[in-house]
Amino acid sequence: MAQLSDENLIETIAERLAETGRTLSVAESLTCGRVASTLGSGPDTKTWLRGGVVAYQTEVKQRVLGVTPGPVVSARCAEELAVGVASLLGSDVSIATTGAGGPGPEEGEPEGTVFLGWSVDGVVGSERHDFDGEPAEILDQTVRQVLERLEQLLTGGKH
């Protein structure tokens, strides 16, 4: 099966959200706004994209999005970011990024360790990825993975 382009993934995400009347929000640490910016290029975003929160520092994650104390390069943090932004912005679907983008490790995790968290109609999940490359390449891979995961979540793929 051919891999969909970013544009096709965004169009599919937009279509599924529009068909179901759901909205999307994003919480970003590692990607520092790149996911929201990428999704913002999609069709008719005013109807489905609620917004995003860039919570780069741990204090902001905790104070604004309700992340509990502990490691922030973790599945738990990714899930709490997703739940927090969905609650804050009133969205049906949310996705979050956190991780060690490099250079070097963070919180004992090697660079390239990325966690995605999501909440879809209150069902929460997360996944870990181990990406290779320079920091910019890790960010590109993370944004791509977010698009693929959203498309899967919204089209009934693997949860």
Protein backbone atom coordinates (compact mmCIF):
# COMPACT_ATOMS: atom_id res chain seq x y z
CA MET A 1 0.00 0.00 0.00
CA ALA A 2 1.39 3.38 -1.00
CA GLN A 3 2.16 5.82 1.75
CA LEU A 4 -0.13 8.84 1.82
CA SER A 5 1.42 12.28 1.53
CA ASP A 6 1.16 14.68 4.45
CA GLU A 7 -1.41 16.66 2.48
CA ASN A 8 -3.54 13.57 1.87
CA LEU A 9 -3.33 12.61 5.53
CA ILE A 10 -4.42 16.11 6.59
CA GLU A 11 -7.31 16.02 4.11
CA THR A 12 -8.43 12.64 5.45
CA ILE A 13 -8.21 13.91 9.04
CA ALA A 14 -10.24 16.99 8.13
CA GLU A 15 -12.86 14.93 6.30
CA ARG A 16 -13.33 12.48 9.17
CA LEU A 17 -13.64 15.25 11.73
CA ALA A 18 -16.12 17.15 9.55
CA GLU A 19 -18.19 14.01 8.84
CA THR A 20 -18.56 13.30 12.55
CA GLY A 21 -18.82 16.91 13.74
CA ARG A 22 -15.84 16.45 16.05
CA THR A 23 -13.09 18.91 16.84
CA LEU A 24 -9.35 18.48 17.39
CA SER A 25 -6.83 20.06 19.74
CA VAL A 26 -3.08 19.58 20.09
CA ALA A 27 -0.67 19.72 23.05
CA GLU A 28 2.95 20.01 22.04
CA SER A 29 6.16 19.89 23.97
CA LEU A 30 8.77 18.24 21.78
CA THR A 31 7.36 19.63 18.52
CA CYS A 32 6.89 23.18 19.84
CA GLY A 33 3.93 24.08 17.59
CA ARG A 34 4.88 22.21 14.43
CA VAL A 35 1.92 19.82 14.62
CA ALA A 36 -0.65 22.61 14.95
CA SER A 37 1.03 24.54 12.17
CA THR A 38 1.02 21.50 9.89
CA LEU A 39 -2.63 20.70 10.62
CA GLY A 40 -3.49 24.37 10.13
CA SER A 41 -2.70 24.01 6.44
CA GLY A 42 -5.68 21.65 6.09
CA PRO A 43 -9.03 22.39 4.51
CA ASP A 44 -11.71 24.27 6.48
CA THR A 45 -9.71 24.26 9.72
CA LYS A 46 -12.04 26.80 11.31
CA THR A 47 -14.64 24.05 11.66
CA TRP A 48 -12.50 21.31 13.23
CA LEU A 49 -9.23 22.67 14.68
CA ARG A 50 -9.89 24.07 18.17
CA GLY A 51 -6.28 25.08 18.73
CA GLY A 52 -3.11 24.00 20.41
CA VAL A 53 -0.97 24.58 23.45
CA VAL A 54 2.82 24.60 23.34
CA ALA A 55 3.87 23.51 26.82
CA TYR A 56 7.62 23.22 26.58
CA GLN A 57 8.65 23.69 30.19
CA THR A 58 7.57 21.17 32.82
CA GLU A 59 5.93 23.86 34.97
CA VAL A 60 3.66 24.86 32.08
CA LYS A 61 2.71 21.24 31.43
CA GLN A 62 1.72 20.88 35.07
CA ARG A 63 0.04 24.25 35.64
CA VAL A 64 -1.79 24.66 32.34
CA LEU A 65 -2.53 21.09 31.26
CA GLY A 66 -2.66 19.21 34.57
CA VAL A 67 0.34 16.95 34.10
CA THR A 68 1.26 15.26 37.38
CA PRO A 69 4.81 15.47 38.76
CA GLY A 70 7.21 12.90 37.40
CA PRO A 71 9.09 12.24 34.19
CA VAL A 72 7.81 14.21 31.21
CA VAL A 73 9.49 11.99 28.64
CA SER A 74 6.89 9.30 29.25
CA ALA A 75 3.68 7.73 28.03
CA ARG A 76 1.89 8.98 31.16
CA CYS A 77 2.85 12.57 30.40
CA ALA A 78 1.77 12.25 26.75
CA GLU A 79 -1.64 10.94 27.81
CA GLU A 80 -2.07 13.65 30.46
CA LEU A 81 -1.14 16.33 27.92
CA ALA A 82 -3.79 14.99 25.53
CA VAL A 83 -6.47 14.85 28.22
CA GLY A 84 -5.51 18.28 29.52
CA VAL A 85 -5.67 20.03 26.16
CA ALA A 86 -8.97 18.33 25.26
CA SER A 87 -10.44 19.61 28.52
CA LEU A 88 -8.93 23.09 28.24
CA LEU A 89 -10.00 23.66 24.63
CA GLY A 90 -13.19 21.60 24.63
CA SER A 91 -12.30 19.21 21.83
CA ASP A 92 -13.54 15.69 21.11
CA VAL A 93 -10.15 14.52 19.85
CA SER A 94 -6.68 15.53 20.97
CA ILE A 95 -3.11 14.47 20.36
CA ALA A 96 0.08 15.33 22.24
CA THR A 97 3.83 15.05 21.77
CA THR A 98 6.63 14.80 24.30
CA GLY A 99 10.10 13.33 24.15
CA ALA A 100 13.85 13.73 23.91
CA GLY A 101 14.54 15.45 20.62
CA GLY A 102 18.27 15.79 21.21
CA PRO A 103 20.99 16.48 21.11
CA GLY A 104 21.63 14.02 23.89
CA PRO A 105 19.41 12.09 26.29
CA GLU A 106 16.76 13.52 28.61
CA GLU A 107 15.46 12.00 31.84
CA GLY A 108 17.44 8.85 31.12
CA GLU A 109 15.83 8.37 27.70
CA PRO A 110 18.03 8.48 24.59
CA GLU A 111 17.56 11.20 22.02
CA GLY A 112 14.90 10.23 19.53
CA THR A 113 12.60 8.83 22.22
CA VAL A 114 9.14 10.19 21.44
CA PHE A 115 5.77 9.60 23.08
CA LEU A 116 2.47 10.39 21.43
CA GLY A 117 -0.64 10.56 23.56
CA TRP A 118 -4.24 10.91 22.46
CA SER A 119 -7.79 11.18 23.63
CA VAL A 120 -10.62 10.27 21.26
CA ASP A 121 -14.08 10.78 22.70
CA GLY A 122 -12.61 10.15 26.15
CA VAL A 123 -10.66 7.01 25.22
CA VAL A 124 -7.01 7.63 26.04
CA GLY A 125 -3.92 5.95 24.66
CA SER A 126 -0.26 6.41 23.88
CA GLU A 127 2.66 4.94 22.01
CA ARG A 128 6.43 5.16 22.08
CA HIS A 129 8.67 5.74 19.08
CA ASP A 130 12.45 5.58 18.82
CA PHE A 131 13.54 7.81 15.96
CA ASP A 132 17.05 8.29 14.57
CA GLY A 133 18.72 11.37 13.21
CA GLU A 134 19.50 14.96 14.02
CA PRO A 135 17.00 16.94 16.13
CA ALA A 136 15.30 18.41 13.02
CA GLU A 137 14.89 14.93 11.55
CA ILE A 138 13.40 13.64 14.80
CA LEU A 139 10.87 16.48 14.74
CA ASP A 140 9.96 15.76 11.11
CA GLN A 141 9.46 12.06 11.90
CA THR A 142 7.34 12.96 14.93
CA VAL A 143 5.03 15.26 12.97
CA ARG A 144 4.62 12.60 10.30
CA GLN A 145 3.81 9.97 12.94
CA VAL A 146 1.20 12.29 14.50
CA LEU A 147 -0.54 12.64 11.14
CA GLU A 148 -0.49 8.89 10.58
CA ARG A 149 -1.79 8.16 14.09
CA LEU A 150 -4.61 10.73 13.78
CA GLU A 151 -5.64 9.27 10.44
CA GLN A 152 -5.72 5.77 11.97
CA LEU A 153 -7.65 6.90 15.04
CA LEU A 154 -10.24 8.74 12.95
CA THR A 155 -10.73 6.06 10.31
CA GLY A 156 -11.14 3.17 12.72
CA GLY A 157 -7.58 1.94 12.47
CA LYS A 158 -5.47 0.60 15.32
CA HIS A 159 -6.14 2.35 18.66
